[in-house]
Short mmCIF file of C-alpha atoms and ligand atoms in Angstrom, two decimals:
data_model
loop_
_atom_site.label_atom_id
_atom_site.label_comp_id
_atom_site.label_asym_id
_atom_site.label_seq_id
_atom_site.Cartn_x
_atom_site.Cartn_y
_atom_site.Cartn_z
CA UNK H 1 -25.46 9.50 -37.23
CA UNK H 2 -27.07 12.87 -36.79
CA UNK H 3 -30.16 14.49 -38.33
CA UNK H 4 -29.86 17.43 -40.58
CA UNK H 5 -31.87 19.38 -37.49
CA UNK H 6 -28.73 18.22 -34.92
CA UNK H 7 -26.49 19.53 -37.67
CA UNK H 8 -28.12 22.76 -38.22
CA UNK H 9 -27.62 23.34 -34.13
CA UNK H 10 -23.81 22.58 -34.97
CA UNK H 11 -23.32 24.69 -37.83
CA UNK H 12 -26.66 26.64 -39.11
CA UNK H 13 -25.77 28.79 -41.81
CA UNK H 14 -23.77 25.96 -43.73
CA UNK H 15 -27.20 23.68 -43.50
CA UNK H 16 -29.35 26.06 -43.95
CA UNK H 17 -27.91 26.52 -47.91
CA UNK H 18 -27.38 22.91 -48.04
CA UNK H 19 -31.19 22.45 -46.99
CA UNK H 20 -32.60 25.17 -49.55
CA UNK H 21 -30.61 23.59 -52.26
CA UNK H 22 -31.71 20.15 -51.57
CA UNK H 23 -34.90 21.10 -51.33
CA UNK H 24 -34.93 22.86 -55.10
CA UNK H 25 -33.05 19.55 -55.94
CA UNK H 26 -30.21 21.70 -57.24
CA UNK H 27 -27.06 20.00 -55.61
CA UNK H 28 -23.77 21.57 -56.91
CA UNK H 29 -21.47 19.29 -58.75
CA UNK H 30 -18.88 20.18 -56.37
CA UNK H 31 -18.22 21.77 -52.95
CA UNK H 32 -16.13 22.59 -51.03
CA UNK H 33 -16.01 22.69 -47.06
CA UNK H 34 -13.88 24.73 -46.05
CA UNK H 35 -12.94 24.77 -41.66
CA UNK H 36 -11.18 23.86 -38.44
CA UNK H 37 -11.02 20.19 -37.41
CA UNK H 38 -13.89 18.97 -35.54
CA UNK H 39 -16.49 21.43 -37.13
CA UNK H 40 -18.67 18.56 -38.57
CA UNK H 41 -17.00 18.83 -42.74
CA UNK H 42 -17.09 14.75 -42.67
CA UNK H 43 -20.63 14.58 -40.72
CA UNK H 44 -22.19 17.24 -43.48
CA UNK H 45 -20.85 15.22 -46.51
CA UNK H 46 -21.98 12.06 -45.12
CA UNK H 47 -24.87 12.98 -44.44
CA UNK H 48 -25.18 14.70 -47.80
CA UNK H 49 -24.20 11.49 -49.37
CA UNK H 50 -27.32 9.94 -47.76
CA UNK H 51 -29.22 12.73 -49.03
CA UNK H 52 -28.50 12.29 -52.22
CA UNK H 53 -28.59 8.15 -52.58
CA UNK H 54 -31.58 7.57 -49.49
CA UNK H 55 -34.15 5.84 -51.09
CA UNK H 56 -37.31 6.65 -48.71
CA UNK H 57 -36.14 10.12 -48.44
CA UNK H 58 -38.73 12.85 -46.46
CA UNK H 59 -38.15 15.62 -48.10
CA UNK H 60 -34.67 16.22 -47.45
CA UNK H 61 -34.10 13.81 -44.57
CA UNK H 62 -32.54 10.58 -45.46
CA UNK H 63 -34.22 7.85 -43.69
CA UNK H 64 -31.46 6.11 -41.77
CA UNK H 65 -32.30 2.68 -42.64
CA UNK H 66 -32.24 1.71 -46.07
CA UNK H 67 -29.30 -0.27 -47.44
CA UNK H 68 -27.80 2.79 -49.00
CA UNK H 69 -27.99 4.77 -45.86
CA UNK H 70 -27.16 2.03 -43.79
CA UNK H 71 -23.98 1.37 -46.47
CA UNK H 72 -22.93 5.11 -46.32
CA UNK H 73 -22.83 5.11 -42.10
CA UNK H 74 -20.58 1.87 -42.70
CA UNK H 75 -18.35 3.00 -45.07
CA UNK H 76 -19.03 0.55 -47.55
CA UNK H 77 -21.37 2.17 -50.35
CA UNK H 78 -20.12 1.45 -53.61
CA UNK H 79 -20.54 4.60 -55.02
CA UNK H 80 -19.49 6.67 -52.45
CA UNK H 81 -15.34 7.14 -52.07
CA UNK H 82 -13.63 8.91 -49.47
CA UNK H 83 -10.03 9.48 -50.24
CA UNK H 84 -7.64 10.78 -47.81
CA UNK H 85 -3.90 11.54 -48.09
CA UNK H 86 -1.78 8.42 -48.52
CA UNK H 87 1.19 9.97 -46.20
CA UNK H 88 1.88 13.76 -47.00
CA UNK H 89 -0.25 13.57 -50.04
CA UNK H 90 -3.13 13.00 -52.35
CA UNK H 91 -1.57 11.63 -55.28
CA UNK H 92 -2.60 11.08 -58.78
CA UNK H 93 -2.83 7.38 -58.87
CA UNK H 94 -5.32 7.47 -55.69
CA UNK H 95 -7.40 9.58 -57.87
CA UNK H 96 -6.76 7.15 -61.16
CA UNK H 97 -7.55 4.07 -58.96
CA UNK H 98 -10.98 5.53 -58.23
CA UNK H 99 -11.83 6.60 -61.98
CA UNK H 100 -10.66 3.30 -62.85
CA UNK H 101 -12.52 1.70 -60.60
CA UNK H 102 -15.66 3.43 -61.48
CA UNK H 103 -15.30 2.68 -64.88
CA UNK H 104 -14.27 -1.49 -64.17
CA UNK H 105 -17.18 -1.76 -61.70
CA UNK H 106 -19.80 -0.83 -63.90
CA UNK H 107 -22.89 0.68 -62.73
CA UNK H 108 -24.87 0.20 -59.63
CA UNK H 109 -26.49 3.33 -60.05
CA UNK H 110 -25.40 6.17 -61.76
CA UNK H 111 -24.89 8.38 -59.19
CA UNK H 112 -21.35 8.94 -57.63
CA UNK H 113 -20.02 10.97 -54.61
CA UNK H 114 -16.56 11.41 -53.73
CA UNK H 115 -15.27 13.28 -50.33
CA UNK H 116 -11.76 14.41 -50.14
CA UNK H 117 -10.45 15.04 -46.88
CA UNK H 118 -7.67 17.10 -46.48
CA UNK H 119 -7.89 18.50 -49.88
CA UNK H 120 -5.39 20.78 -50.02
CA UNK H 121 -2.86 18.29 -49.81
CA UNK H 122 -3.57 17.12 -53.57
CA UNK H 123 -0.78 16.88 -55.43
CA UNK H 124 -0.94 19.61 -58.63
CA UNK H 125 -1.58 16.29 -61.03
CA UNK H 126 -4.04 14.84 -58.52
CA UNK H 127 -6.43 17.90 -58.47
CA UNK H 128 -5.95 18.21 -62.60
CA UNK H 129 -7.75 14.35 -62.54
CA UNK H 130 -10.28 15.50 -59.89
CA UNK H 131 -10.59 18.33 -62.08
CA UNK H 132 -11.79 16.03 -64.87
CA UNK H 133 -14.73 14.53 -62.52
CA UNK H 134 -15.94 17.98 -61.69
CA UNK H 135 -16.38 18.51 -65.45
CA UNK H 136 -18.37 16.00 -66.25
CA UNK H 137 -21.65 17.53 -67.86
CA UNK H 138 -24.10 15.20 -66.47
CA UNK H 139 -25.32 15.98 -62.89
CA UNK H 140 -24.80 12.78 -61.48
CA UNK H 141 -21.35 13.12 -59.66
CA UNK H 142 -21.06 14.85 -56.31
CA UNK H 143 -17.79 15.99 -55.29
CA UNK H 144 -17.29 17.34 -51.22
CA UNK H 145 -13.50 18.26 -50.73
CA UNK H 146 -12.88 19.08 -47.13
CA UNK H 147 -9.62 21.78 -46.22
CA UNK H 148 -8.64 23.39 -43.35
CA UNK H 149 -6.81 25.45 -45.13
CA UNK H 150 -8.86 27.06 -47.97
CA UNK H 151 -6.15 29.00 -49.33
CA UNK H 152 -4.16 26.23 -50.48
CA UNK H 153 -6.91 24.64 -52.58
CA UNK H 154 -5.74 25.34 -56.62
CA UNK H 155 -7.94 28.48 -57.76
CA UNK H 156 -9.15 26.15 -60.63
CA UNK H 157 -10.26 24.09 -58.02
CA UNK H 158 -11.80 26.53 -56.00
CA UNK H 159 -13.48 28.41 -58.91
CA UNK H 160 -15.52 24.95 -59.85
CA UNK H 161 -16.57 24.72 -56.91
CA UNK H 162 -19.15 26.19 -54.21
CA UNK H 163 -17.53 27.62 -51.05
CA UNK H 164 -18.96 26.79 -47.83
CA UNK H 165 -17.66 27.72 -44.73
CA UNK H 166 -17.77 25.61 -41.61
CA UNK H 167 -17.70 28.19 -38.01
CA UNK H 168 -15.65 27.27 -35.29
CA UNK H 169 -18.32 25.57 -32.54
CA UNK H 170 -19.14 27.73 -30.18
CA UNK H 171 -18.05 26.12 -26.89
CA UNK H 172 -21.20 26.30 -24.57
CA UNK H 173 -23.42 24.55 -26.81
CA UNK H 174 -21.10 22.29 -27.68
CA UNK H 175 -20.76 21.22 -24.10
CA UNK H 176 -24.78 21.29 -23.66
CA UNK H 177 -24.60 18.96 -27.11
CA UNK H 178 -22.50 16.48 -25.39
CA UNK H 179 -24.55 16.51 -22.44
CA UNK H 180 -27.26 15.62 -23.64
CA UNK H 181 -25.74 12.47 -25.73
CA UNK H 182 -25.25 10.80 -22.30
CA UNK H 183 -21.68 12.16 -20.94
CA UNK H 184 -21.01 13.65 -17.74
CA UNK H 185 -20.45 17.01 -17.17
CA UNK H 186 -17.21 16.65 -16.26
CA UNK H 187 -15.64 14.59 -18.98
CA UNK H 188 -18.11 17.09 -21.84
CA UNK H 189 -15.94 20.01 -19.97
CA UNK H 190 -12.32 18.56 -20.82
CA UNK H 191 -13.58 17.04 -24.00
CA UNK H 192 -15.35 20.11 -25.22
CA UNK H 193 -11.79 21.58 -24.84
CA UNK H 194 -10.09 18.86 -26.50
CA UNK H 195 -12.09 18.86 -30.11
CA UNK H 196 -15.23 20.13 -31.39
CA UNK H 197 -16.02 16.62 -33.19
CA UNK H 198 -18.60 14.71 -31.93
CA UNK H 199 -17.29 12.04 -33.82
CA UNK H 200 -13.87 12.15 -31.94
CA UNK H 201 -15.98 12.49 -29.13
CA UNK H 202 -17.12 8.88 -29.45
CA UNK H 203 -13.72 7.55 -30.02
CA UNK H 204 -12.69 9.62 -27.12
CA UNK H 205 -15.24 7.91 -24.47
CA UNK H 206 -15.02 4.15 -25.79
CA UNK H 207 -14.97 1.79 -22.62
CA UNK H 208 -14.46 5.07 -20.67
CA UNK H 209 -11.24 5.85 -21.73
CA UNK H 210 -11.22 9.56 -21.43
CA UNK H 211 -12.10 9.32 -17.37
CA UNK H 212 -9.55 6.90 -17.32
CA UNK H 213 -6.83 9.62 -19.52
CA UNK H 214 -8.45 12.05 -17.15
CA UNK H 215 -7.82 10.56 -13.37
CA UNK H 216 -3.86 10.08 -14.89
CA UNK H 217 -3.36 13.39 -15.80
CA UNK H 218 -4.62 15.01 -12.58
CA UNK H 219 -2.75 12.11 -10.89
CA UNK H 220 0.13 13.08 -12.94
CA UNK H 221 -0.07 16.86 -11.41
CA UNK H 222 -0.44 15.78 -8.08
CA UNK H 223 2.46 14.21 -7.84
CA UNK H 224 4.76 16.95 -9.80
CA UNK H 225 3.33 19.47 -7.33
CA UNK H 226 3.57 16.83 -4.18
CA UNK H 227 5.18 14.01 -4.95
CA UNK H 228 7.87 14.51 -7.36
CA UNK H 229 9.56 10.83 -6.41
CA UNK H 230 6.52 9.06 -8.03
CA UNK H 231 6.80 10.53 -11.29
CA UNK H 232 8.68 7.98 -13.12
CA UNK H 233 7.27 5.38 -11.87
CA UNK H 234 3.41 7.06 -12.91
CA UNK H 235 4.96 7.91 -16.32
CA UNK H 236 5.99 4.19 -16.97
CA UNK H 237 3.10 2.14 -15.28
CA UNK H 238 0.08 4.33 -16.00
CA UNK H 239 0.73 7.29 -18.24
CA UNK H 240 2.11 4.52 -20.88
CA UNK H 241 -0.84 1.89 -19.59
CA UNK H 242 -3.04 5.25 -21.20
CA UNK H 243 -1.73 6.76 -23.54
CA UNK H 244 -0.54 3.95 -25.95
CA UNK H 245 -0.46 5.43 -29.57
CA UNK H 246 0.77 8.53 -30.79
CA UNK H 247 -2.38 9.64 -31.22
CA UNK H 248 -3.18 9.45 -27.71
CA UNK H 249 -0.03 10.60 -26.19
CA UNK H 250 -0.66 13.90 -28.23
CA UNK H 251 -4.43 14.27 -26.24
CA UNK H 252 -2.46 13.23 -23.67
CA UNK H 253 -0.09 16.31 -23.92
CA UNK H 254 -3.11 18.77 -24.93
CA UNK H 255 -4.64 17.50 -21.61
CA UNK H 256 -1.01 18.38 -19.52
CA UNK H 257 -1.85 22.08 -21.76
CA UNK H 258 -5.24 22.37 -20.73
CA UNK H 259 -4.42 21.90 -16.85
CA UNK H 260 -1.70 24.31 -16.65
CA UNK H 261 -4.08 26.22 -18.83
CA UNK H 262 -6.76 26.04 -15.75
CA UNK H 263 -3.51 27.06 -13.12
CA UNK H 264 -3.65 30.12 -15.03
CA UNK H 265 -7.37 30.64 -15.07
CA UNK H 266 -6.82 29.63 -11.04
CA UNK H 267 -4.27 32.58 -10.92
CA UNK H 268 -6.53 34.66 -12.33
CA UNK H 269 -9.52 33.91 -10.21
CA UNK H 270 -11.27 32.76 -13.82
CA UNK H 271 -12.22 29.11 -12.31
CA UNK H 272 -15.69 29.08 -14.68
CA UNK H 273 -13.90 28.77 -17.49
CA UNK H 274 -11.58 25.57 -16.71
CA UNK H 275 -11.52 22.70 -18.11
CA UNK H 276 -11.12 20.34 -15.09
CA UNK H 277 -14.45 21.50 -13.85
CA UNK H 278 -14.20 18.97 -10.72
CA UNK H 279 -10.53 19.75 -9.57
CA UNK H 280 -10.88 23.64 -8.55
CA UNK H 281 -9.02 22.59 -5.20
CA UNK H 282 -6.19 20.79 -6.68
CA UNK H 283 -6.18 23.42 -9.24
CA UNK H 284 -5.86 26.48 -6.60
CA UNK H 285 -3.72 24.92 -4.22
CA UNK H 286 -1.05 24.54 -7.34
CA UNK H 287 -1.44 27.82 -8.77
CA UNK H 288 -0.29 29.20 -5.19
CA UNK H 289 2.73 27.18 -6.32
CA UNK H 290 3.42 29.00 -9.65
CA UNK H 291 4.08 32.02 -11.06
CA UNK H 292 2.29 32.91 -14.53
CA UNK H 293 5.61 33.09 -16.75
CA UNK H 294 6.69 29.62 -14.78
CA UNK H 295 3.06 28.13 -16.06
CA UNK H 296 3.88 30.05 -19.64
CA UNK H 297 6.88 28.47 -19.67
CA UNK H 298 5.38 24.89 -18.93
CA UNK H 299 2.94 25.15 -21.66
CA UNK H 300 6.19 26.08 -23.69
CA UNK H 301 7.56 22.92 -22.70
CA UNK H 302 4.63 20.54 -23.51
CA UNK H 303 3.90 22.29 -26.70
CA UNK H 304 8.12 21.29 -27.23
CA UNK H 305 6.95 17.89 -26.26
CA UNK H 306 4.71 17.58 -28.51
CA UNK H 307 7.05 18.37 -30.96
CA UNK H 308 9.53 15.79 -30.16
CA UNK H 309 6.32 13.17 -30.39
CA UNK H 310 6.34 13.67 -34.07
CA UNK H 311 9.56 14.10 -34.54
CA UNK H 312 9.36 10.36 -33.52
CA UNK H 313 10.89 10.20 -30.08
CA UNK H 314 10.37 7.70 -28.00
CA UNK H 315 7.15 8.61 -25.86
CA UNK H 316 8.83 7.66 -22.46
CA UNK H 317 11.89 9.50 -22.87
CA UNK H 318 9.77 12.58 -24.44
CA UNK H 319 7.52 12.92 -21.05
CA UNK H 320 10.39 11.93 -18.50
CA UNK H 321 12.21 15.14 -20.14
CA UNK H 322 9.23 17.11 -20.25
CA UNK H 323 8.83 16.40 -16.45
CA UNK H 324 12.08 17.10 -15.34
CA UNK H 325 12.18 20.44 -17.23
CA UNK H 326 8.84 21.50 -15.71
CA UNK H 327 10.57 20.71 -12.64
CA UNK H 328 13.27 23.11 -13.43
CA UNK H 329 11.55 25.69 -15.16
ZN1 ZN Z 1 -32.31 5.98 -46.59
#
């Protein structure tokens, strides 16, 4: 949970409207948040949520600790529904479901907030029923949809309700954010270029897992640019040990991008800007071992990779190919 101060440092201009209009108590029925992953969309509208249900609110600061701010950081407040695509889309009946259920439940209070993430993906019939929330006359109903693509939200969406945009996060305070929530400077380097959420942040460092993802990726390139015999063995008895969902073996792959990223910063003599802050000897030895188009070419390959990955393939198979072709290549 974050303070509407520690969001302002994220993303001022968006909370500096939000703050005005929360202080003039005149909350739009609907908005919508429009920006890249990661640039705090789902941290703002929970936040706003508490805002608008807190009840020992200081002026626009919900207190944290009351049972319908302590409901909202759990994801259990009544009145507050997040819906999210159910596979490729937001369909009508996930909309229907909630009106339903808003109407069967009967009141707790009167007040209701809905966030839709990934809003663009509602289907044409979906948005006409969100539609219907966003004109209801009284001002009791707060809607947040979240896009990261603002020009696929319906215009008679869009023209209901208020556009804000979320920036991209600069990356230097970003990493100084990070830093001073209690991780390294190290893994805030790699992480800062891995997301800009703090909340995937948190995910990221559970029970150290990202020093862990870390030492087998720069294990990983030691032994393609050393030890090319270990490889398979690495790939099945740690890189699989690691990396054990999809979701993972794609931050997995982004972290194979980001060091052959740093070989080319190496190359180029651009070593503040790396990612593996720690490994600037590894990282020049093997950029003596590569030319630039054979390092564009790798990234070519894991971005391929990544490909195959959600095209479903099996994981081992997808990085034993990827090895032996950056091998080649
Ligand atoms: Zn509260």
């Amino acid at each position: 949970m974050k303070t509407w101060q520690q969001l302002a440092e994220i993303q001022p201009r968006v909370i500096d409207i939000l703050m005005r209009t929360l202080q003039k108590n005149r909350l739009a029925h609907a908005y919508l948040f429009e920006g890249s992953k990661g640039t705090g969309k789902k941290d703002v509208a929970l936040q706003l949520a508490k805002s608008f249900f807190c009840e020992s609110l200081e002026e626009t600061e919900p207190c944290q600790q009351c049972l319908s701010c302590r409901r909202i950081e759990h994801g259990n407040h009544p009145d507050v529904h997040i819906i999210e695509p159910d596979g490729q889309s937001i369909k009508k009946q996930q909309i229907e479901h909630l009106q339903k259920e808003f109407a069967y439940r009967g009141v707790e209070s009167i007040k209701k907030v809905y966030i839709v993430g990934d809003a663009d993906k509602m289907t044409a019939s979906a948005a006409n029923s969100i539609l219907k929330f966003l004109e209801e006359p009284n001002g009791t109903t707060l809607a947040v949809l979240m896009t990261e693509q603002g020009k696929n939200i319906l215009p008679t969406i869009q023209s209901r309700s208020q556009l804000l945009s979320f920036a991209p996060l600069a990356r230097e305070p970003f990493i100084q954010f990070l830093i001073n929530e209690g991780i390294s400077r190290t893994n805030a380097h790699l992480l800062a270029s891995l997301t800009t959420s703090f909340d995937q942040v948190k995910d990221l460092v559970q029970e150290d897992w990202i020093a862990q993802a870390r030492s087998v990726v720069i294990q990983l390139m030691e032994e393609l640019y050393g030890r090319p015999s270990q490889l398979l063995f690495t790939i099945q008895e740690k890189w699989l040990g690691t990396f054990k969902d999809k979701a993972q073996q794609e931050i997995g792959l982004d972290m194979l991008l980001l060091w052959f990223r740093d070989l080319l910063f190496a190359k180029l003599g651009n070593l503040n800007t790396v990612s593996f802050i720690d490994q600037v000897d590894s990282l020049e030895k093997q950029a003596l071992q590569s030319s630039q188009e054979r390092l564009s070419r790798h990234m070519a390959a894991v971005l391929e990779a990544k490909k195959q990955l959600h095209a479903n393939v099996n994981p081992q198979l997808v990085m034993e190919k990827l090895m032996l072709s950056i091998q080649e290549g």
